[in-house]
């Protein structure tokens, strides 16, 4: 009986404690301050992530490359055309001459044209200089007609076509700028090699970048920076930037309009009297 009384007292005490702990009315449970702060921070992080993601998209759109679909006969290798055509004519001429193929009457004509054509094709293939790749951004392509100088256009056209008999692209221009082999200048074997072109924009201006593979040190290039600017000018500002393979020379249009529309007028006539300015064409 004492055990039953103890059990009743124990149960009553537990019940009374629970009722004392239970609040009288409904309570709105609140999250801790740290959880509320984290909830407000998450949208801010999402917004910042969207801004960060939109920045590369914008830069990627600005660096969008376009394909150069301009057709020119100079972009076709003459050797790749003359060699197979000459070989076909010469082989068929031999076959027709020995009555292995029809056309005995024209076999001599096929041999006369096929043999020299194939030799010329082999010679052109041996002496040809491959064009350098050129990457053009959409922004630079839109600025060609308004900011590209005549010399920039000439460089792009001359280096992106097949050349014959030249060892390197811009060989003569580099020789005049560097003066290889002369006293105080690098030797001819140190002549840099043009490996590519880039048409891009620098501070909103059209820029033609020449990519060179070179073993020359950067201070030597920086000393030639004024010569690059004067040789490829007017109307451009030359900049020298180091790269992993060598140096990039940027020819940035200065926006003055010089060097466009056929270039500057040259003094071709002597002055009428001594002391007067030379007459222009």
Short mmCIF file of C-alpha atoms in Angstrom, two decimals:
data_model
loop_
_atom_site.label_atom_id
_atom_site.label_comp_id
_atom_site.label_asym_id
_atom_site.label_seq_id
_atom_site.Cartn_x
_atom_site.Cartn_y
_atom_site.Cartn_z
CA UNK A 1 0.00 0.00 0.00
CA UNK A 2 2.89 2.34 0.69
CA UNK A 3 4.29 1.57 -2.74
CA UNK A 4 0.99 2.52 -4.36
CA UNK A 5 0.95 5.82 -2.47
CA UNK A 6 4.51 6.58 -3.62
CA UNK A 7 3.61 5.86 -7.23
CA UNK A 8 0.57 8.17 -7.01
CA UNK A 9 2.62 10.95 -5.46
CA UNK A 10 5.33 10.56 -8.06
CA UNK A 11 2.83 10.66 -10.95
CA UNK A 12 1.11 13.70 -9.47
CA UNK A 13 4.39 15.54 -9.01
CA UNK A 14 5.42 14.87 -12.62
CA UNK A 15 2.06 16.04 -13.92
CA UNK A 16 2.19 19.19 -11.85
CA UNK A 17 5.68 19.96 -13.12
CA UNK A 18 4.59 19.55 -16.74
CA UNK A 19 1.60 21.83 -16.23
CA UNK A 20 3.81 24.40 -14.54
CA UNK A 21 6.26 24.34 -17.44
CA UNK A 22 3.54 24.48 -20.15
CA UNK A 23 2.76 28.10 -21.15
CA UNK A 24 -0.70 29.44 -20.62
CA UNK A 25 -1.31 30.61 -24.17
CA UNK A 26 -0.04 29.88 -27.70
CA UNK A 27 3.57 30.86 -28.34
CA UNK A 28 4.97 31.84 -31.75
CA UNK A 29 8.18 29.93 -32.04
CA UNK A 30 10.95 32.10 -33.45
CA UNK A 31 14.13 31.07 -35.17
CA UNK A 32 17.41 32.05 -33.65
CA UNK A 33 18.93 35.36 -34.73
CA UNK A 34 21.71 33.58 -36.60
CA UNK A 35 19.21 31.59 -38.66
CA UNK A 36 17.23 34.73 -39.53
CA UNK A 37 20.42 36.50 -40.55
CA UNK A 38 21.45 33.56 -42.73
CA UNK A 39 18.03 33.61 -44.41
CA UNK A 40 18.50 37.27 -45.37
CA UNK A 41 22.07 36.72 -46.54
CA UNK A 42 21.20 33.94 -48.99
CA UNK A 43 19.26 36.17 -51.45
CA UNK A 44 22.14 38.67 -51.39
CA UNK A 45 24.55 35.92 -52.23
CA UNK A 46 22.31 34.75 -55.03
CA UNK A 47 22.20 38.25 -56.47
CA UNK A 48 25.96 38.60 -56.26
CA UNK A 49 26.36 35.21 -57.93
CA UNK A 50 24.12 36.35 -60.77
CA UNK A 51 26.20 39.51 -61.21
CA UNK A 52 29.40 37.47 -61.19
CA UNK A 53 27.94 35.08 -63.73
CA UNK A 54 26.77 37.93 -65.95
CA UNK A 55 30.23 39.54 -66.01
CA UNK A 56 31.94 36.66 -67.89
CA UNK A 57 28.96 36.52 -70.24
CA UNK A 58 29.41 40.19 -71.07
CA UNK A 59 33.16 39.84 -71.57
CA UNK A 60 32.61 36.73 -73.67
CA UNK A 61 30.20 38.65 -75.87
CA UNK A 62 32.78 41.41 -76.28
CA UNK A 63 35.45 38.85 -77.19
CA UNK A 64 33.22 37.00 -79.66
CA UNK A 65 35.29 36.02 -82.68
CA UNK A 66 33.94 36.27 -86.20
CA UNK A 67 35.03 34.36 -89.28
CA UNK A 68 36.69 36.10 -92.17
CA UNK A 69 34.60 35.05 -95.17
CA UNK A 70 36.23 37.52 -97.54
CA UNK A 71 37.33 35.67 -100.66
CA UNK A 72 40.63 36.45 -102.34
CA UNK A 73 42.58 34.49 -104.93
CA UNK A 74 45.74 35.20 -102.96
CA UNK A 75 44.42 33.04 -100.10
CA UNK A 76 44.61 29.97 -102.36
CA UNK A 77 47.85 28.07 -102.75
CA UNK A 78 48.89 28.11 -106.40
CA UNK A 79 51.11 25.11 -105.84
CA UNK A 80 48.22 23.00 -104.55
CA UNK A 81 46.36 23.70 -107.81
CA UNK A 82 49.12 23.49 -110.43
CA UNK A 83 50.77 20.35 -109.04
CA UNK A 84 47.80 17.94 -109.26
CA UNK A 85 46.55 19.41 -112.55
CA UNK A 86 50.00 19.14 -114.14
CA UNK A 87 50.50 15.58 -112.89
CA UNK A 88 47.12 14.49 -114.27
CA UNK A 89 47.87 16.00 -117.68
CA UNK A 90 51.37 14.53 -117.78
CA UNK A 91 50.31 11.02 -116.71
CA UNK A 92 47.42 10.95 -119.14
CA UNK A 93 49.70 12.24 -121.89
CA UNK A 94 52.17 9.41 -121.30
CA UNK A 95 49.35 6.88 -121.26
CA UNK A 96 47.91 8.25 -124.49
CA UNK A 97 51.34 8.39 -126.13
CA UNK A 98 51.93 4.69 -125.47
CA UNK A 99 48.34 3.89 -126.58
CA UNK A 100 47.39 2.76 -123.08
CA UNK A 101 44.70 5.42 -122.94
CA UNK A 102 42.59 7.02 -125.65
CA UNK A 103 43.66 10.35 -127.12
CA UNK A 104 46.86 9.61 -128.98
CA UNK A 105 46.40 12.70 -131.15
CA UNK A 106 46.52 15.09 -128.16
CA UNK A 107 49.15 13.26 -126.12
CA UNK A 108 51.91 15.64 -127.18
CA UNK A 109 49.83 18.67 -126.15
CA UNK A 110 49.11 17.11 -122.75
CA UNK A 111 52.80 16.44 -122.21
CA UNK A 112 53.80 19.93 -123.31
CA UNK A 113 51.47 21.58 -120.81
CA UNK A 114 51.48 18.96 -118.07
CA UNK A 115 55.24 18.68 -117.52
CA UNK A 116 56.05 22.40 -116.99
CA UNK A 117 52.82 22.90 -115.02
CA UNK A 118 53.74 20.15 -112.57
CA UNK A 119 57.31 21.49 -112.23
CA UNK A 120 55.98 24.98 -111.56
CA UNK A 121 53.53 23.62 -109.00
CA UNK A 122 56.31 21.79 -107.16
CA UNK A 123 58.45 24.93 -107.16
CA UNK A 124 55.64 27.11 -105.80
CA UNK A 125 54.80 24.56 -103.12
CA UNK A 126 58.43 24.52 -102.04
CA UNK A 127 58.81 28.31 -101.98
CA UNK A 128 55.43 29.23 -100.51
CA UNK A 129 55.04 30.81 -97.09
CA UNK A 130 51.92 29.79 -95.20
CA UNK A 131 49.56 32.57 -94.09
CA UNK A 132 49.39 33.34 -90.39
CA UNK A 133 46.10 32.83 -88.53
CA UNK A 134 44.09 35.95 -87.72
CA UNK A 135 41.48 36.20 -84.96
CA UNK A 136 38.97 39.01 -85.22
CA UNK A 137 36.55 40.09 -82.51
CA UNK A 138 33.11 41.40 -83.36
CA UNK A 139 33.90 44.85 -81.93
CA UNK A 140 37.10 45.16 -83.98
CA UNK A 141 35.32 43.99 -87.13
CA UNK A 142 32.76 46.76 -86.74
CA UNK A 143 35.54 49.36 -86.36
CA UNK A 144 37.45 48.36 -89.50
CA UNK A 145 35.71 50.81 -91.79
CA UNK A 146 36.02 53.75 -89.40
CA UNK A 147 39.41 53.37 -87.67
CA UNK A 148 41.65 50.93 -89.56
CA UNK A 149 44.58 52.69 -91.23
CA UNK A 150 45.87 51.78 -94.68
CA UNK A 151 49.05 50.24 -93.25
CA UNK A 152 47.08 48.13 -90.79
CA UNK A 153 44.96 46.87 -93.65
CA UNK A 154 48.04 46.14 -95.75
CA UNK A 155 49.65 44.17 -92.91
CA UNK A 156 46.52 42.08 -92.42
CA UNK A 157 46.14 41.35 -96.14
CA UNK A 158 49.83 40.59 -96.76
CA UNK A 159 50.26 38.24 -93.80
CA UNK A 160 47.01 36.30 -94.22
CA UNK A 161 47.76 35.19 -97.80
CA UNK A 162 50.27 32.87 -99.41
CA UNK A 163 53.60 34.46 -100.21
CA UNK A 164 56.35 33.03 -102.39
CA UNK A 165 60.08 33.46 -102.01
CA UNK A 166 59.95 35.09 -98.57
CA UNK A 167 61.50 33.44 -95.54
CA UNK A 168 59.25 35.16 -93.00
CA UNK A 169 56.29 37.47 -92.91
CA UNK A 170 57.20 41.16 -92.57
CA UNK A 171 60.81 40.20 -93.27
CA UNK A 172 61.72 43.49 -94.94
CA UNK A 173 59.89 45.60 -92.35
CA UNK A 174 61.63 43.86 -89.45
CA UNK A 175 64.99 44.21 -91.17
CA UNK A 176 64.49 47.98 -91.48
CA UNK A 177 63.37 48.31 -87.88
CA UNK A 178 66.00 46.10 -86.28
CA UNK A 179 68.87 46.48 -88.79
CA UNK A 180 70.05 42.95 -88.16
CA UNK A 181 73.73 42.19 -88.56
CA UNK A 182 74.90 45.75 -88.16
CA UNK A 183 77.10 46.95 -85.36
CA UNK A 184 75.26 47.12 -82.05
CA UNK A 185 72.22 45.24 -83.38
CA UNK A 186 71.15 41.59 -83.03
CA UNK A 187 72.27 39.04 -85.62
CA UNK A 188 70.01 37.94 -88.45
CA UNK A 189 69.36 34.55 -86.84
CA UNK A 190 67.66 36.36 -83.93
CA UNK A 191 64.99 37.80 -86.20
CA UNK A 192 61.54 37.28 -84.61
CA UNK A 193 58.89 35.22 -86.36
CA UNK A 194 55.33 36.40 -86.85
CA UNK A 195 53.03 33.61 -85.64
CA UNK A 196 49.61 35.23 -85.65
CA UNK A 197 47.41 38.31 -85.78
CA UNK A 198 44.61 39.51 -83.56
CA UNK A 199 42.07 42.19 -84.37
CA UNK A 200 40.70 43.50 -81.10
CA UNK A 201 39.79 46.70 -79.31
CA UNK A 202 41.86 48.59 -76.74
CA UNK A 203 39.98 51.27 -74.81
CA UNK A 204 37.34 51.33 -77.53
CA UNK A 205 39.86 51.80 -80.35
CA UNK A 206 40.72 49.41 -83.17
CA UNK A 207 43.92 47.46 -82.51
CA UNK A 208 45.92 45.11 -84.72
CA UNK A 209 48.13 42.89 -82.55
CA UNK A 210 51.19 41.21 -84.06
CA UNK A 211 52.16 38.02 -82.25
CA UNK A 212 55.90 37.34 -82.43
CA UNK A 213 57.92 34.33 -81.32
CA UNK A 214 61.24 35.78 -80.24
CA UNK A 215 64.25 35.03 -78.07
CA UNK A 216 65.15 38.69 -77.71
CA UNK A 217 64.77 40.23 -74.28
CA UNK A 218 61.95 42.64 -73.50
CA UNK A 219 64.18 45.72 -72.95
CA UNK A 220 65.51 45.30 -76.49
CA UNK A 221 61.94 45.33 -77.81
CA UNK A 222 61.05 48.36 -75.72
CA UNK A 223 63.97 50.25 -77.26
CA UNK A 224 62.49 49.58 -80.72
CA UNK A 225 58.98 50.72 -79.74
CA UNK A 226 59.37 54.21 -81.27
CA UNK A 227 60.62 52.66 -84.52
CA UNK A 228 57.60 50.37 -84.70
CA UNK A 229 55.31 53.35 -84.22
CA UNK A 230 57.04 55.47 -86.85
CA UNK A 231 57.38 52.65 -89.39
CA UNK A 232 53.77 51.45 -89.16
CA UNK A 233 52.36 54.95 -88.68
CA UNK A 234 50.88 57.43 -88.99
CA UNK A 235 47.63 57.14 -87.09
CA UNK A 236 48.70 54.36 -84.70
CA UNK A 237 50.26 54.03 -81.27
CA UNK A 238 52.63 51.07 -80.87
CA UNK A 239 52.76 49.10 -77.61
CA UNK A 240 55.05 46.21 -76.67
CA UNK A 241 53.69 43.51 -74.36
CA UNK A 242 55.55 40.38 -73.19
CA UNK A 243 54.03 36.94 -73.76
CA UNK A 244 55.00 33.32 -73.12
CA UNK A 245 56.24 32.76 -76.67
CA UNK A 246 57.81 36.18 -77.12
CA UNK A 247 56.25 39.61 -77.58
CA UNK A 248 52.99 41.12 -78.82
CA UNK A 249 53.20 44.42 -80.70
CA UNK A 250 49.91 46.31 -80.55
CA UNK A 251 49.17 48.86 -83.24
CA UNK A 252 46.31 50.87 -81.73
CA UNK A 253 44.47 53.44 -83.81
CA UNK A 254 44.84 56.86 -82.19
CA UNK A 255 41.56 58.16 -83.62
CA UNK A 256 43.19 61.06 -85.47
CA UNK A 257 42.24 59.72 -88.89
CA UNK A 258 45.82 59.97 -90.15
CA UNK A 259 46.98 57.24 -92.49
CA UNK A 260 43.49 56.59 -93.90
CA UNK A 261 42.03 57.14 -97.33
CA UNK A 262 45.14 56.48 -99.41
CA UNK A 263 47.61 57.77 -96.87
CA UNK A 264 49.15 61.19 -96.53
CA UNK A 265 49.99 63.22 -99.60
CA UNK A 266 53.63 63.05 -100.54
CA UNK A 267 55.82 65.92 -101.70
CA UNK A 268 56.47 65.08 -105.34
CA UNK A 269 57.19 68.50 -106.90
CA UNK A 270 60.07 70.84 -106.03
CA UNK A 271 59.32 74.30 -104.63
CA UNK A 272 58.80 77.14 -107.08
CA UNK A 273 61.44 79.28 -105.40
CA UNK A 274 64.12 78.60 -102.82
CA UNK A 275 62.75 78.92 -99.32
CA UNK A 276 59.18 77.99 -100.26
CA UNK A 277 57.47 74.77 -99.20
CA UNK A 278 57.49 71.83 -101.56
CA UNK A 279 54.40 71.48 -103.69
CA UNK A 280 52.10 68.55 -103.02
CA UNK A 281 50.33 66.34 -105.46
#
